[in-house]
Amino acid sequence: MITIMAAPRGRQQRGRSTEFPSDKAIRAGLLLHPGEPVRKAYEDLVTETGISGAEVIRQALMEMHQRHRQARSRSKLKEAG
């Protein structure tokens, strides 16, 4: 019997998560299961803001990216200083 174990949530899959062809669209699969806090947050944002679920995810990605870049630039300043 072969048992396939799933990777822990949030971890990149080796060799698959770091290569993005610049000429092809990316499909980001996301399952939000009942009872997950993130599902409730997603439902609230879609309902209360009146924007699509895809747009909620796009905006969340851009906000996370901005925070990441700011944190990265702060750490570079600390290393230089």
PDB file of C-alpha atoms in Angstrom:
ATOM      1  CA  MET A   1       0.000   0.000   0.000  1.00  0.00           C
ATOM      2  CA  ILE A   2       1.372   3.396  -1.003  1.00  0.00           C
ATOM      3  CA  THR A   3       0.533   6.345   1.193  1.00  0.00           C
ATOM      4  CA  ILE A   4       0.850   9.810  -0.286  1.00  0.00           C
ATOM      5  CA  MET A   5       1.338  12.456   2.307  1.00  0.00           C
ATOM      6  CA  ALA A   6       0.363  16.024   1.521  1.00  0.00           C
ATOM      7  CA  ALA A   7       2.804  18.807   2.230  1.00  0.00           C
ATOM      8  CA  PRO A   8       2.057  21.079   5.183  1.00  0.00           C
ATOM      9  CA  ARG A   9      -0.177  23.993   4.242  1.00  0.00           C
ATOM     10  CA  GLY A  10       1.707  27.065   3.141  1.00  0.00           C
ATOM     11  CA  ARG A  11       4.893  25.300   2.076  1.00  0.00           C
ATOM     12  CA  GLN A  12       6.199  25.543  -1.474  1.00  0.00           C
ATOM     13  CA  GLN A  13       6.432  22.375  -3.500  1.00  0.00           C
ATOM     14  CA  ARG A  14      10.012  21.823  -4.579  1.00  0.00           C
ATOM     15  CA  GLY A  15      10.543  22.629  -8.241  1.00  0.00           C
ATOM     16  CA  ARG A  16       6.966  23.739  -8.862  1.00  0.00           C
ATOM     17  CA  SER A  17       6.510  26.943  -6.904  1.00  0.00           C
ATOM     18  CA  THR A  18       9.518  28.905  -8.073  1.00  0.00           C
ATOM     19  CA  GLU A  19       9.217  28.803 -11.850  1.00  0.00           C
ATOM     20  CA  PHE A  20       6.680  31.111 -13.492  1.00  0.00           C
ATOM     21  CA  PRO A  21       6.668  31.309 -17.314  1.00  0.00           C
ATOM     22  CA  SER A  22       6.256  34.988 -18.160  1.00  0.00           C
ATOM     23  CA  ASP A  23       4.127  34.272 -21.225  1.00  0.00           C
ATOM     24  CA  LYS A  24       1.508  32.050 -19.531  1.00  0.00           C
ATOM     25  CA  ALA A  25      -1.339  32.739 -17.137  1.00  0.00           C
ATOM     26  CA  ILE A  26      -1.089  31.441 -13.579  1.00  0.00           C
ATOM     27  CA  ARG A  27      -4.016  29.595 -12.032  1.00  0.00           C
ATOM     28  CA  ALA A  28      -3.819  29.776  -8.262  1.00  0.00           C
ATOM     29  CA  GLY A  29      -5.977  27.018  -6.816  1.00  0.00           C
ATOM     30  CA  LEU A  30      -7.515  27.808  -3.462  1.00  0.00           C
ATOM     31  CA  LEU A  31      -9.917  25.635  -1.499  1.00  0.00           C
ATOM     32  CA  LEU A  32     -11.650  27.271   1.437  1.00  0.00           C
ATOM     33  CA  HIS A  33     -13.177  24.553   3.571  1.00  0.00           C
ATOM     34  CA  PRO A  34     -16.199  25.048   5.847  1.00  0.00           C
ATOM     35  CA  GLY A  35     -15.164  26.114   9.321  1.00  0.00           C
ATOM     36  CA  GLU A  36     -11.845  27.658   8.278  1.00  0.00           C
ATOM     37  CA  PRO A  37     -11.407  31.212   9.609  1.00  0.00           C
ATOM     38  CA  VAL A  38     -10.058  32.330   6.237  1.00  0.00           C
ATOM     39  CA  ARG A  39     -13.273  31.178   4.550  1.00  0.00           C
ATOM     40  CA  LYS A  40     -15.368  33.356   6.846  1.00  0.00           C
ATOM     41  CA  ALA A  41     -13.070  36.316   6.165  1.00  0.00           C
ATOM     42  CA  TYR A  42     -13.348  35.674   2.411  1.00  0.00           C
ATOM     43  CA  GLU A  43     -17.149  35.450   2.534  1.00  0.00           C
ATOM     44  CA  ASP A  44     -17.374  38.634   4.614  1.00  0.00           C
ATOM     45  CA  LEU A  45     -15.135  40.584   2.245  1.00  0.00           C
ATOM     46  CA  VAL A  46     -16.990  39.465  -0.881  1.00  0.00           C
ATOM     47  CA  THR A  47     -20.387  40.168   0.664  1.00  0.00           C
ATOM     48  CA  GLU A  48     -19.592  43.455   2.379  1.00  0.00           C
ATOM     49  CA  THR A  49     -17.387  45.032  -0.298  1.00  0.00           C
ATOM     50  CA  GLY A  50     -19.439  43.902  -3.280  1.00  0.00           C
ATOM     51  CA  ILE A  51     -16.360  42.917  -5.290  1.00  0.00           C
ATOM     52  CA  SER A  52     -15.650  39.521  -6.797  1.00  0.00           C
ATOM     53  CA  GLY A  53     -13.865  36.783  -4.925  1.00  0.00           C
ATOM     54  CA  ALA A  54     -11.023  36.889  -7.433  1.00  0.00           C
ATOM     55  CA  GLU A  55     -10.582  40.618  -6.809  1.00  0.00           C
ATOM     56  CA  VAL A  56     -10.534  40.040  -3.031  1.00  0.00           C
ATOM     57  CA  ILE A  57      -7.684  37.582  -3.524  1.00  0.00           C
ATOM     58  CA  ARG A  58      -5.842  39.920  -5.943  1.00  0.00           C
ATOM     59  CA  GLN A  59      -6.013  42.802  -3.464  1.00  0.00           C
ATOM     60  CA  ALA A  60      -4.891  40.575  -0.590  1.00  0.00           C
ATOM     61  CA  LEU A  61      -1.906  39.415  -2.655  1.00  0.00           C
ATOM     62  CA  MET A  62      -0.914  42.978  -3.504  1.00  0.00           C
ATOM     63  CA  GLU A  63      -1.160  44.060   0.158  1.00  0.00           C
ATOM     64  CA  MET A  64       0.919  41.072   1.273  1.00  0.00           C
ATOM     65  CA  HIS A  65       3.476  41.777  -1.450  1.00  0.00           C
ATOM     66  CA  GLN A  66       3.758  45.413  -0.387  1.00  0.00           C
ATOM     67  CA  ARG A  67       4.286  44.431   3.286  1.00  0.00           C
ATOM     68  CA  HIS A  68       6.900  41.876   2.233  1.00  0.00           C
ATOM     69  CA  ARG A  69       8.836  44.436   0.165  1.00  0.00           C
ATOM     70  CA  GLN A  70       8.727  46.959   3.018  1.00  0.00           C
ATOM     71  CA  ALA A  71       9.972  44.381   5.516  1.00  0.00           C
ATOM     72  CA  ARG A  72      12.722  43.310   3.118  1.00  0.00           C
ATOM     73  CA  SER A  73      13.885  46.895   2.581  1.00  0.00           C
ATOM     74  CA  ARG A  74      13.890  47.505   6.365  1.00  0.00           C
ATOM     75  CA  SER A  75      16.039  44.429   6.946  1.00  0.00           C
ATOM     76  CA  LYS A  76      18.486  45.571   4.255  1.00  0.00           C
ATOM     77  CA  LEU A  77      18.720  48.986   5.938  1.00  0.00           C
ATOM     78  CA  LYS A  78      19.438  47.353   9.290  1.00  0.00           C
ATOM     79  CA  GLU A  79      22.165  45.194   7.738  1.00  0.00           C
ATOM     80  CA  ALA A  80      23.764  48.244   6.088  1.00  0.00           C
ATOM     81  CA  GLY A  81      23.482  50.414   9.205  1.00  0.00           C
TER      82      GLY A  81
END
